[in-house]
mmCIF file of C-alpha atoms in Angstrom:
data_model
loop_
_atom_site.group_PDB
_atom_site.id
_atom_site.type_symbol
_atom_site.label_atom_id
_atom_site.label_comp_id
_atom_site.label_asym_id
_atom_site.label_seq_id
_atom_site.Cartn_x
_atom_site.Cartn_y
_atom_site.Cartn_z
ATOM 1 C CA UNK A 142 49.966 -79.103 26.500
ATOM 2 C CA UNK A 143 52.025 -81.405 28.736
ATOM 3 C CA UNK A 144 55.586 -82.099 27.654
ATOM 4 C CA UNK A 145 57.716 -85.164 28.074
ATOM 5 C CA UNK A 146 60.656 -84.975 30.421
ATOM 6 C CA UNK A 147 63.406 -87.506 30.895
ATOM 7 C CA UNK A 148 63.449 -87.768 34.680
ATOM 8 C CA UNK A 149 61.803 -86.424 37.776
ATOM 9 C CA UNK A 150 64.758 -84.141 38.546
ATOM 10 C CA UNK A 151 63.703 -82.071 35.533
ATOM 11 C CA UNK A 152 60.472 -81.182 37.340
ATOM 12 C CA UNK A 153 62.126 -80.006 40.570
ATOM 13 C CA UNK A 154 62.867 -76.365 39.641
ATOM 14 C CA UNK A 155 59.249 -75.772 38.629
ATOM 15 C CA UNK A 156 57.974 -77.571 41.706
ATOM 16 C CA UNK A 157 60.216 -75.521 43.979
ATOM 17 C CA UNK A 158 59.012 -72.233 42.529
ATOM 18 C CA UNK A 159 55.343 -73.216 42.911
ATOM 19 C CA UNK A 160 55.936 -74.232 46.526
ATOM 20 C CA UNK A 161 57.860 -70.980 47.148
ATOM 21 C CA UNK A 162 55.159 -68.833 45.617
ATOM 22 C CA UNK A 163 52.014 -70.567 46.877
ATOM 23 C CA UNK A 164 53.143 -72.600 49.881
ATOM 24 C CA UNK A 165 52.493 -76.287 50.309
ATOM 25 C CA UNK A 166 48.726 -75.992 50.781
ATOM 26 C CA UNK A 167 48.299 -73.536 47.911
ATOM 27 C CA UNK A 168 50.351 -75.544 45.429
ATOM 28 C CA UNK A 169 47.555 -77.151 43.459
ATOM 29 C CA UNK A 170 48.204 -79.857 40.898
ATOM 30 C CA UNK A 171 47.034 -77.388 38.267
ATOM 31 C CA UNK A 172 49.702 -74.851 39.277
ATOM 32 C CA UNK A 173 52.304 -77.606 39.554
ATOM 33 C CA UNK A 174 51.388 -78.939 36.121
ATOM 34 C CA UNK A 175 51.660 -75.489 34.564
ATOM 35 C CA UNK A 176 55.047 -74.821 36.179
ATOM 36 C CA UNK A 177 56.537 -78.201 35.315
ATOM 37 C CA UNK A 178 54.833 -78.774 31.974
ATOM 38 C CA UNK A 179 53.636 -82.151 33.219
ATOM 39 C CA UNK A 180 50.136 -83.533 33.175
ATOM 40 C CA UNK A 181 48.578 -85.126 36.225
ATOM 41 C CA UNK A 182 49.469 -88.647 35.035
ATOM 42 C CA UNK A 183 53.115 -87.747 34.489
ATOM 43 C CA UNK A 184 53.300 -86.041 37.864
ATOM 44 C CA UNK A 185 52.048 -89.197 39.561
ATOM 45 C CA UNK A 186 54.376 -91.311 37.440
ATOM 46 C CA UNK A 187 57.390 -89.367 38.727
ATOM 47 C CA UNK A 188 55.938 -88.756 42.206
ATOM 48 C CA UNK A 189 53.616 -91.654 43.114
ATOM 49 C CA UNK A 190 53.400 -90.313 46.674
ATOM 50 C CA UNK A 191 51.737 -87.156 45.397
ATOM 51 C CA UNK A 192 52.391 -83.700 46.721
ATOM 52 C CA UNK A 193 54.167 -84.974 49.856
ATOM 53 C CA UNK A 194 56.687 -86.829 47.701
ATOM 54 C CA UNK A 195 57.093 -83.773 45.477
ATOM 55 C CA UNK A 196 57.774 -81.602 48.525
ATOM 56 C CA UNK A 197 60.252 -84.108 49.969
ATOM 57 C CA UNK A 198 62.080 -84.242 46.627
ATOM 58 C CA UNK A 199 62.262 -80.440 46.490
ATOM 59 C CA UNK A 200 63.624 -80.290 50.053
ATOM 60 C CA UNK A 201 66.245 -82.916 49.177
ATOM 61 C CA UNK A 202 67.198 -80.968 46.052
ATOM 62 C CA UNK A 203 67.615 -77.744 48.037
ATOM 63 C CA UNK A 204 69.680 -79.546 50.669
ATOM 64 C CA UNK A 205 71.911 -81.005 47.941
ATOM 65 C CA UNK A 206 72.423 -77.588 46.358
ATOM 66 C CA UNK A 207 73.365 -76.055 49.705
ATOM 67 C CA UNK A 208 75.698 -78.951 50.451
ATOM 68 C CA UNK A 209 77.568 -78.390 47.202
ATOM 69 C CA UNK A 210 77.432 -74.595 46.882
ATOM 70 C CA UNK A 211 77.583 -73.467 50.512
ATOM 71 C CA UNK A 212 78.626 -76.138 52.992
ATOM 72 C CA UNK A 213 81.390 -77.794 50.953
ATOM 73 C CA UNK A 214 83.130 -74.484 50.131
ATOM 74 C CA UNK A 215 83.036 -73.576 53.823
ATOM 75 C CA UNK A 216 84.614 -76.914 54.720
ATOM 76 C CA UNK A 217 87.155 -76.985 51.891
ATOM 77 C CA UNK A 218 88.393 -73.396 51.875
ATOM 78 C CA UNK A 219 92.084 -73.130 52.616
ATOM 79 C CA UNK A 220 91.372 -69.976 54.604
ATOM 80 C CA UNK A 221 88.141 -69.313 56.593
ATOM 81 C CA UNK A 222 87.572 -65.894 55.001
ATOM 82 C CA UNK A 223 87.532 -67.499 51.537
ATOM 83 C CA UNK A 224 84.889 -69.996 52.660
ATOM 84 C CA UNK A 225 82.763 -67.229 54.159
ATOM 85 C CA UNK A 226 83.072 -65.161 50.993
ATOM 86 C CA UNK A 227 82.066 -68.154 48.842
ATOM 87 C CA UNK A 228 79.055 -68.794 51.097
ATOM 88 C CA UNK A 229 77.864 -65.198 50.928
ATOM 89 C CA UNK A 230 78.215 -65.037 47.133
ATOM 90 C CA UNK A 231 76.305 -68.319 46.734
ATOM 91 C CA UNK A 232 73.594 -67.218 49.173
ATOM 92 C CA UNK A 233 73.159 -63.876 47.418
ATOM 93 C CA UNK A 234 72.885 -65.622 44.067
ATOM 94 C CA UNK A 235 70.542 -68.363 45.306
ATOM 95 C CA UNK A 236 68.130 -66.010 47.052
ATOM 96 C CA UNK A 237 68.394 -63.503 44.182
ATOM 97 C CA UNK A 238 69.509 -60.742 46.532
ATOM 98 C CA UNK A 239 66.669 -61.504 48.907
ATOM 99 C CA UNK A 240 63.945 -61.446 46.265
ATOM 100 C CA UNK A 241 63.531 -65.240 46.249
ATOM 101 C CA UNK A 242 61.819 -66.706 49.290
ATOM 102 C CA UNK A 243 63.551 -69.336 51.360
ATOM 103 C CA UNK A 244 61.235 -72.288 50.907
ATOM 104 C CA UNK A 245 62.628 -74.154 53.897
ATOM 105 C CA UNK A 246 62.427 -71.074 56.101
ATOM 106 C CA UNK A 247 58.838 -70.393 55.069
ATOM 107 C CA UNK A 248 57.806 -73.977 55.631
ATOM 108 C CA UNK A 249 59.490 -73.942 59.026
ATOM 109 C CA UNK A 250 57.016 -71.286 60.157
ATOM 110 C CA UNK A 251 53.685 -72.864 59.283
ATOM 111 C CA UNK A 252 51.670 -76.034 59.325
ATOM 112 C CA UNK A 253 53.822 -77.434 56.519
ATOM 113 C CA UNK A 254 56.594 -77.826 59.080
ATOM 114 C CA UNK A 255 55.062 -80.885 60.732
ATOM 115 C CA UNK A 256 55.443 -83.485 57.979
ATOM 116 C CA UNK A 257 58.894 -82.162 57.079
ATOM 117 C CA UNK A 258 60.137 -81.076 60.516
ATOM 118 C CA UNK A 259 63.260 -83.230 60.475
ATOM 119 C CA UNK A 260 64.330 -82.145 56.996
ATOM 120 C CA UNK A 261 63.780 -78.494 57.890
ATOM 121 C CA UNK A 262 65.648 -78.770 61.178
ATOM 122 C CA UNK A 263 68.485 -80.742 59.547
ATOM 123 C CA UNK A 264 68.957 -78.036 56.902
ATOM 124 C CA UNK A 265 69.306 -75.273 59.486
ATOM 125 C CA UNK A 266 71.464 -77.388 61.832
ATOM 126 C CA UNK A 267 73.771 -78.248 58.933
ATOM 127 C CA UNK A 268 74.130 -74.607 57.884
ATOM 128 C CA UNK A 269 74.905 -73.473 61.429
ATOM 129 C CA UNK A 270 77.393 -76.322 61.881
ATOM 130 C CA UNK A 271 79.161 -75.508 58.604
ATOM 131 C CA UNK A 272 79.669 -71.885 59.626
ATOM 132 C CA UNK A 273 80.627 -72.874 63.172
ATOM 133 C CA UNK A 274 83.249 -75.304 61.873
ATOM 134 C CA UNK A 275 84.938 -72.729 59.629
ATOM 135 C CA UNK A 276 84.984 -70.227 62.498
ATOM 136 C CA UNK A 277 86.522 -72.740 64.910
ATOM 137 C CA UNK A 278 89.107 -73.573 62.249
ATOM 138 C CA UNK A 279 89.865 -69.846 62.204
ATOM 139 C CA UNK A 280 90.579 -69.861 65.935
ATOM 140 C CA UNK A 281 87.235 -68.773 67.375
ATOM 141 C CA UNK A 282 86.167 -70.508 70.580
ATOM 142 C CA UNK A 283 83.368 -73.066 70.054
ATOM 143 C CA UNK A 284 80.668 -71.319 72.085
ATOM 144 C CA UNK A 285 81.278 -67.984 70.389
ATOM 145 C CA UNK A 286 81.428 -69.686 66.978
ATOM 146 C CA UNK A 287 78.025 -71.254 67.632
ATOM 147 C CA UNK A 288 76.463 -67.907 68.531
ATOM 148 C CA UNK A 289 77.991 -66.229 65.484
ATOM 149 C CA UNK A 290 76.812 -69.029 63.196
ATOM 150 C CA UNK A 291 73.269 -68.859 64.581
ATOM 151 C CA UNK A 292 73.270 -65.076 64.192
ATOM 152 C CA UNK A 293 74.431 -65.325 60.587
ATOM 153 C CA UNK A 294 71.777 -67.852 59.560
ATOM 154 C CA UNK A 295 69.012 -65.978 61.385
ATOM 155 C CA UNK A 296 70.286 -62.692 59.932
ATOM 156 C CA UNK A 297 70.157 -64.093 56.402
ATOM 157 C CA UNK A 298 66.681 -65.495 56.942
ATOM 158 C CA UNK A 299 65.432 -62.222 58.396
ATOM 159 C CA UNK A 300 67.012 -60.261 55.570
ATOM 160 C CA UNK A 301 65.207 -62.420 53.005
ATOM 161 C CA UNK A 302 61.875 -61.666 54.666
ATOM 162 C CA UNK A 303 62.511 -57.939 55.064
ATOM 163 C CA UNK A 304 64.050 -57.514 51.622
ATOM 164 C CA UNK A 305 61.064 -59.219 49.978
ATOM 165 C CA UNK A 306 58.541 -57.306 52.079
ATOM 166 C CA UNK A 307 60.162 -53.971 51.226
ATOM 167 C CA UNK A 308 61.097 -55.031 47.668
ATOM 168 C CA UNK A 309 64.635 -53.873 48.397
ATOM 169 C CA UNK A 310 67.456 -56.150 47.189
ATOM 170 C CA UNK A 311 69.959 -53.622 48.513
ATOM 171 C CA UNK A 312 68.814 -54.357 52.052
ATOM 172 C CA UNK A 313 69.656 -58.037 51.592
ATOM 173 C CA UNK A 314 73.092 -57.307 50.164
ATOM 174 C CA UNK A 315 73.816 -54.767 52.912
ATOM 175 C CA UNK A 316 72.875 -57.338 55.554
ATOM 176 C CA UNK A 317 75.170 -59.921 53.955
ATOM 177 C CA UNK A 318 77.932 -57.317 54.010
ATOM 178 C CA UNK A 319 77.426 -56.564 57.714
ATOM 179 C CA UNK A 320 77.283 -60.259 58.594
ATOM 180 C CA UNK A 321 80.478 -60.896 56.615
ATOM 181 C CA UNK A 322 82.229 -57.997 58.345
ATOM 182 C CA UNK A 323 81.150 -59.334 61.733
ATOM 183 C CA UNK A 324 82.629 -62.759 60.954
ATOM 184 C CA UNK A 325 85.842 -61.246 59.574
ATOM 185 C CA UNK A 326 86.213 -59.095 62.698
ATOM 186 C CA UNK A 327 85.750 -62.132 64.930
ATOM 187 C CA UNK A 328 88.335 -64.082 62.911
ATOM 188 C CA UNK A 329 90.814 -61.196 63.093
ATOM 189 C CA UNK A 330 90.400 -61.032 66.877
ATOM 190 C CA UNK A 331 90.878 -64.781 67.310
#
């Protein structure tokens, strides 16, 4: 039975998990309704643009979470190492030690990318820039900071995929540890 919810934001966690699990194309209104507890009419009340609007809202919600839990701590940390540590803890928690798929990363690989290409690209650009900025603040030259930041984001994304494929959360945590050590070494050398 459908339940009443106060606002569309209440539906976003369920929507995100359906999109993570089944992809954009596989996320039927039936699956979405089950996950959110909303009937078809309520879904269209909160998301008149249908599944595209639902997906855009989920992407915005993810971007907001990362802005608050990852990017802001990187920017606001008094010391770069503290910002990096906060990022890695938040990332480990968010991706449940690599057992939770990265929705944006998955969508960036397939046909779903096209309608949301700018949102997907903006998310990854913002993450790279946030890491790059903290590294530059720590004395690392801009070009090297860019390479390190790209390596960290791609390393995290790859670790999510491999950790899920092998059902090994330890692999994800070990990768985060190696990436953290690499950034700390670069900061110490700067």
